[in-house]
Tab-separated table of C-alpha atoms in Angstrom:
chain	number	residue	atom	x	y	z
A	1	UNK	CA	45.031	-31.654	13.943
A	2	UNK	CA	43.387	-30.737	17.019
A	3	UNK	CA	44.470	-26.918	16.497
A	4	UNK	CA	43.350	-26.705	13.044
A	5	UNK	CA	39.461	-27.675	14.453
A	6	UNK	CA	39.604	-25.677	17.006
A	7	UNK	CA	40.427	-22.933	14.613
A	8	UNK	CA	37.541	-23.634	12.051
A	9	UNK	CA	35.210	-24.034	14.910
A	10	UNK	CA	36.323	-20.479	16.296
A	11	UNK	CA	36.041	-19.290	12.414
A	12	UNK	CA	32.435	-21.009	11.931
A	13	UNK	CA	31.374	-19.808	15.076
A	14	UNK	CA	32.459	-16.031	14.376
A	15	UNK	CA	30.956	-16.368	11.096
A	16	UNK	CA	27.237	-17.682	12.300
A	17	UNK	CA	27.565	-14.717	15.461
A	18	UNK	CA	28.079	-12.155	12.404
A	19	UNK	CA	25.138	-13.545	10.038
A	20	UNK	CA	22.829	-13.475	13.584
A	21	UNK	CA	23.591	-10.219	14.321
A	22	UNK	CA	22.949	-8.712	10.477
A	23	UNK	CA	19.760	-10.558	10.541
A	24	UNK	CA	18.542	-9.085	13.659
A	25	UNK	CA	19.367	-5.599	13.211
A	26	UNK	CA	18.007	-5.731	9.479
A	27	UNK	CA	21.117	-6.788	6.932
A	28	UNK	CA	23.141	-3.414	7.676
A	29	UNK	CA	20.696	-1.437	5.265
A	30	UNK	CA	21.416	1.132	3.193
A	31	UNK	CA	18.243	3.269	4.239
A	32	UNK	CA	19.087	6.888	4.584
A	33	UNK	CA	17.186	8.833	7.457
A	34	UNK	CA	14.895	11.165	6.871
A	35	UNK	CA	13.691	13.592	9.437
A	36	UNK	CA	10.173	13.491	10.257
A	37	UNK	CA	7.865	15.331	12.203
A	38	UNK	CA	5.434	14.694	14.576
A	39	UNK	CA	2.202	13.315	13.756
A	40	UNK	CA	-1.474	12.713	15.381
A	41	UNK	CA	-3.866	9.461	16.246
A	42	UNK	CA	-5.708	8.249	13.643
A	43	UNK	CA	-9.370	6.739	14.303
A	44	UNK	CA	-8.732	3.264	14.370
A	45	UNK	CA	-11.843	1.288	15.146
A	46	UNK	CA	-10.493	-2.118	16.034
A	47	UNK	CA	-12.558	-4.827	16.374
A	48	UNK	CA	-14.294	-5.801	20.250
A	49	UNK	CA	-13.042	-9.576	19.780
A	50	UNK	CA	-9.508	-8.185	19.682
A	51	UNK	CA	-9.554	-4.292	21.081
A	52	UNK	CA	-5.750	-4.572	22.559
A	53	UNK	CA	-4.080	-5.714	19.477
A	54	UNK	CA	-1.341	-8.018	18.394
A	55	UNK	CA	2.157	-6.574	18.619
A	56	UNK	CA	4.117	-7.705	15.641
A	57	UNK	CA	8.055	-8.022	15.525
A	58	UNK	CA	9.775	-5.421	14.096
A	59	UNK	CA	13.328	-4.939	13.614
A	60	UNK	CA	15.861	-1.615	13.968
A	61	UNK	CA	17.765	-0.857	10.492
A	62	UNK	CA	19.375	2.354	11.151
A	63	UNK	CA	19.336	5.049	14.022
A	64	UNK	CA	16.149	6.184	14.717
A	65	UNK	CA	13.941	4.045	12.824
A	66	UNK	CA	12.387	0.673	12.655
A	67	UNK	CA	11.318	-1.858	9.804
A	68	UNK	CA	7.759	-3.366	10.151
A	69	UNK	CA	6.909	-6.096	7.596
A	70	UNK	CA	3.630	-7.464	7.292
A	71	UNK	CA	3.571	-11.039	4.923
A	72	UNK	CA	-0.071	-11.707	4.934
A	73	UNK	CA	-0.537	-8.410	3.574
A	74	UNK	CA	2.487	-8.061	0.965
A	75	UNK	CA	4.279	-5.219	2.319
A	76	UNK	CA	6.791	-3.710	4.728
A	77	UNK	CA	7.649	0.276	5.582
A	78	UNK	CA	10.147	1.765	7.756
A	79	UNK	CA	8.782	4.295	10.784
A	80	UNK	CA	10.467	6.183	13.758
A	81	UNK	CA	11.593	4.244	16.656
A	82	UNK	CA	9.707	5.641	19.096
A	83	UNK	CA	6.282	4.745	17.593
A	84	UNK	CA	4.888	1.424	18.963
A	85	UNK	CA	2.840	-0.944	16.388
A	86	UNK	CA	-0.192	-2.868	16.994
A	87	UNK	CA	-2.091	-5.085	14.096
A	88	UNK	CA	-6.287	-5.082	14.781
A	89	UNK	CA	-8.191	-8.165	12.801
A	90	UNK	CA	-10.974	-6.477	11.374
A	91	UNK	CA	-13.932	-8.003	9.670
A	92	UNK	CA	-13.960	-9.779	6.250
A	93	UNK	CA	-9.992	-10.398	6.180
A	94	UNK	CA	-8.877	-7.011	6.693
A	95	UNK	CA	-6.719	-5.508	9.059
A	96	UNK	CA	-5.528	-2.461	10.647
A	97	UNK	CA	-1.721	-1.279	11.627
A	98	UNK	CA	-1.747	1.872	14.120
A	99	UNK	CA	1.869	3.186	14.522
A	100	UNK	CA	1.392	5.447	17.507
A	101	UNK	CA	3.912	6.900	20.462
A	102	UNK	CA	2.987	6.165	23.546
A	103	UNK	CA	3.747	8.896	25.331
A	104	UNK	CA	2.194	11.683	22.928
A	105	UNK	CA	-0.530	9.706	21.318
A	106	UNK	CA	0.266	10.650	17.776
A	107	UNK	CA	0.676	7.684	15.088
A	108	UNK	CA	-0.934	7.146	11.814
A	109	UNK	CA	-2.976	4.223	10.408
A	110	UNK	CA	-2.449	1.306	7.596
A	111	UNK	CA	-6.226	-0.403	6.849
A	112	UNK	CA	-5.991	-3.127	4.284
A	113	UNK	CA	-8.636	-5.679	3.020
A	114	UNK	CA	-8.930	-8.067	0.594
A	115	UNK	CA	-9.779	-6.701	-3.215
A	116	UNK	CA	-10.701	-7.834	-6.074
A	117	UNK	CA	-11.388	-4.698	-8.134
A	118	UNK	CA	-8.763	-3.256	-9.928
A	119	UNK	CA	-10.352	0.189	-9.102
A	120	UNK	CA	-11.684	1.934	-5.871
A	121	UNK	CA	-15.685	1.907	-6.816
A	122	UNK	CA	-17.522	4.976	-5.935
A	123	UNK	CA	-19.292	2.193	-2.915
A	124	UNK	CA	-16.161	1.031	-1.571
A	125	UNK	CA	-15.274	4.433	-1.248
A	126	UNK	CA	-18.420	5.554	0.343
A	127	UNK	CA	-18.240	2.654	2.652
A	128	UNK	CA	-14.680	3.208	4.114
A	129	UNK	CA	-15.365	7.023	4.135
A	130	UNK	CA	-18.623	7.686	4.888
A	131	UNK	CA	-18.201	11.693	4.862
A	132	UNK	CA	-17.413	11.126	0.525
A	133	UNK	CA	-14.908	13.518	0.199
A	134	UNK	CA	-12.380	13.102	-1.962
A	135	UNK	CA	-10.497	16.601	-2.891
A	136	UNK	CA	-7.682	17.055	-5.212
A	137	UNK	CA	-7.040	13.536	-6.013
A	138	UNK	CA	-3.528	13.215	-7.406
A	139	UNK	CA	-2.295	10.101	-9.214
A	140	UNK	CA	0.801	8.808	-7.051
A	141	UNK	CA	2.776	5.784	-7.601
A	142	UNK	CA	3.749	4.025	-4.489
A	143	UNK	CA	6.689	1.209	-4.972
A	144	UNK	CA	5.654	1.214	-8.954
A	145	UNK	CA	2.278	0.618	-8.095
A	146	UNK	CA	-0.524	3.555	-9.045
A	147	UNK	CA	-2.128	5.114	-6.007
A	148	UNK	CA	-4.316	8.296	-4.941
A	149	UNK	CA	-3.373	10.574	-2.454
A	150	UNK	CA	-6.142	13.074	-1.499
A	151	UNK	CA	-7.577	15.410	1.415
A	152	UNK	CA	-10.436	14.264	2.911
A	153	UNK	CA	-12.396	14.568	6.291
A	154	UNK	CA	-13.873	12.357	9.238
A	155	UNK	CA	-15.840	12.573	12.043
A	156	UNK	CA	-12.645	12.046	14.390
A	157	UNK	CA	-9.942	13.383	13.005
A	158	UNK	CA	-11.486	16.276	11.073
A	159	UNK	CA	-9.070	17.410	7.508
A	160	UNK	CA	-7.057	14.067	6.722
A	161	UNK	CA	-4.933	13.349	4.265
A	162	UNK	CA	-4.764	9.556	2.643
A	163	UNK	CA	-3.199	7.219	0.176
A	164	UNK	CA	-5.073	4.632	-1.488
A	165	UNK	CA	-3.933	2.285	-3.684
A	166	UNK	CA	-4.572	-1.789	-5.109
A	167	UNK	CA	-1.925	-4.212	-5.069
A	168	UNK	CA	-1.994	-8.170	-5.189
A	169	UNK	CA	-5.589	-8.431	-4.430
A	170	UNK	CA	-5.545	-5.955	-1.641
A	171	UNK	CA	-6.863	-2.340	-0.917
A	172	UNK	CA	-4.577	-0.339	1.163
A	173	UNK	CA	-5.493	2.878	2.840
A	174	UNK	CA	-3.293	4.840	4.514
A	175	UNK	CA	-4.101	8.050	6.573
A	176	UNK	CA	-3.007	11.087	9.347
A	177	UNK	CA	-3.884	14.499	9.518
A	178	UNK	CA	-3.877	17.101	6.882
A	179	UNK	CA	-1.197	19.349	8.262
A	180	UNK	CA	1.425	16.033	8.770
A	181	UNK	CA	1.137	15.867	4.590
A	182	UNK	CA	5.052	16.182	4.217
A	183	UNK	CA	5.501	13.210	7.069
A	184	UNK	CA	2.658	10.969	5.281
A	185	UNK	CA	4.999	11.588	2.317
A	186	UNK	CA	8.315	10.844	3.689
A	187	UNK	CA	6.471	7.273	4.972
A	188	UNK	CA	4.907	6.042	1.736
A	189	UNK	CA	8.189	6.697	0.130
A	190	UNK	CA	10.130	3.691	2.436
A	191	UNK	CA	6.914	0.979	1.416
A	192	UNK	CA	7.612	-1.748	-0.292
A	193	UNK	CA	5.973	-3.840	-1.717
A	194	UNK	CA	6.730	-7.859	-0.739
A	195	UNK	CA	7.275	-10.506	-3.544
């Protein structure tokens, strides 16, 4: 009798050891990698009340690349390893995500805040890019959800290129530089959308 609970506590124990472990490096997903390339700092204006940023938890799912998962904002994306996250509050419920590598400076940006248009007005876009250009917008669909990717240009960064798109109440923008188009690409294709 004694054996057989010894056994089933050996069993439950292996069992719990094996469902900690595929929770903490991500549920063995099925992710493929895809090889990116470098990319450069985004201008990230986080607010003064919180200028160092939060770092959120993020988890490994395969080699090379990490899963970040926001809840407050609906969504989660995979990037490369070496990039280190922080969140910035910013004013009226939004926030910012900068993924950036520490040693070489180059990241890209998430901003989202709250929405309740179901289309970017020509003042919204004005007011979160001041310089108003917009060229070759192309109609994009990012997890089933319509989007517009498009070069534009800033005051920092010079020739960006950026993703826009409404979900759940929210306005997501998404930018890097113009020549890291292809990496940008190989990003918005791992977001997902959170239920």
């Amino acid at each position: 009798m004694q054996k057989n609970i010894i056994i089933i506590s050996v069993v439950a124990l292996v069992i719990i050891g094996a469902l900690a472990a595929a929770d903490f490096f991500g549920g063995g997903s099925s992710e493929s990698e895809t090889p990116w390339s470098s990319i450069q700092p985004t201008d990230v204006q986080p607010t003064m009340s919180n200028i160092e940023g939060a770092v959120p938890e993020t988890k490994p799912v395969t080699e090379g690349w990490r899963s970040y998962e926001n809840k407050a904002y609906n969504f989660a994306l995979l990037y490369p390893q070496e990039l280190s996250v922080r969140e910035y509050k910013e004013q009226g419920g939004a926030m910012s995500a900068t993924f950036e590598n520490p040693a070489t400076r180059e990241g890209f940006q998430i901003y989202v805040t709250p929405y309740g248009a179901m289309e970017v007005t020509k003042e919204r876009f004005r007011l979160d890019a001041p310089s108003g250009v917009m060229e070759e917008p192309t109609d994009v669909l990012i997890d089933g959800v319509p989007g517009t990717i498009f070069w534009s240009k800033n005051s920092i960064m010079g020739d960006t290129r950026e993703v826009w798109f409404i979900n759940g109440g929210f306005l997501y923008e998404v930018v890097t530089y113009k020549q890291l188009d292809e990496w940008l690409g190989a990003i918005m294709q791992t977001w997902q959308f959170l239920p």
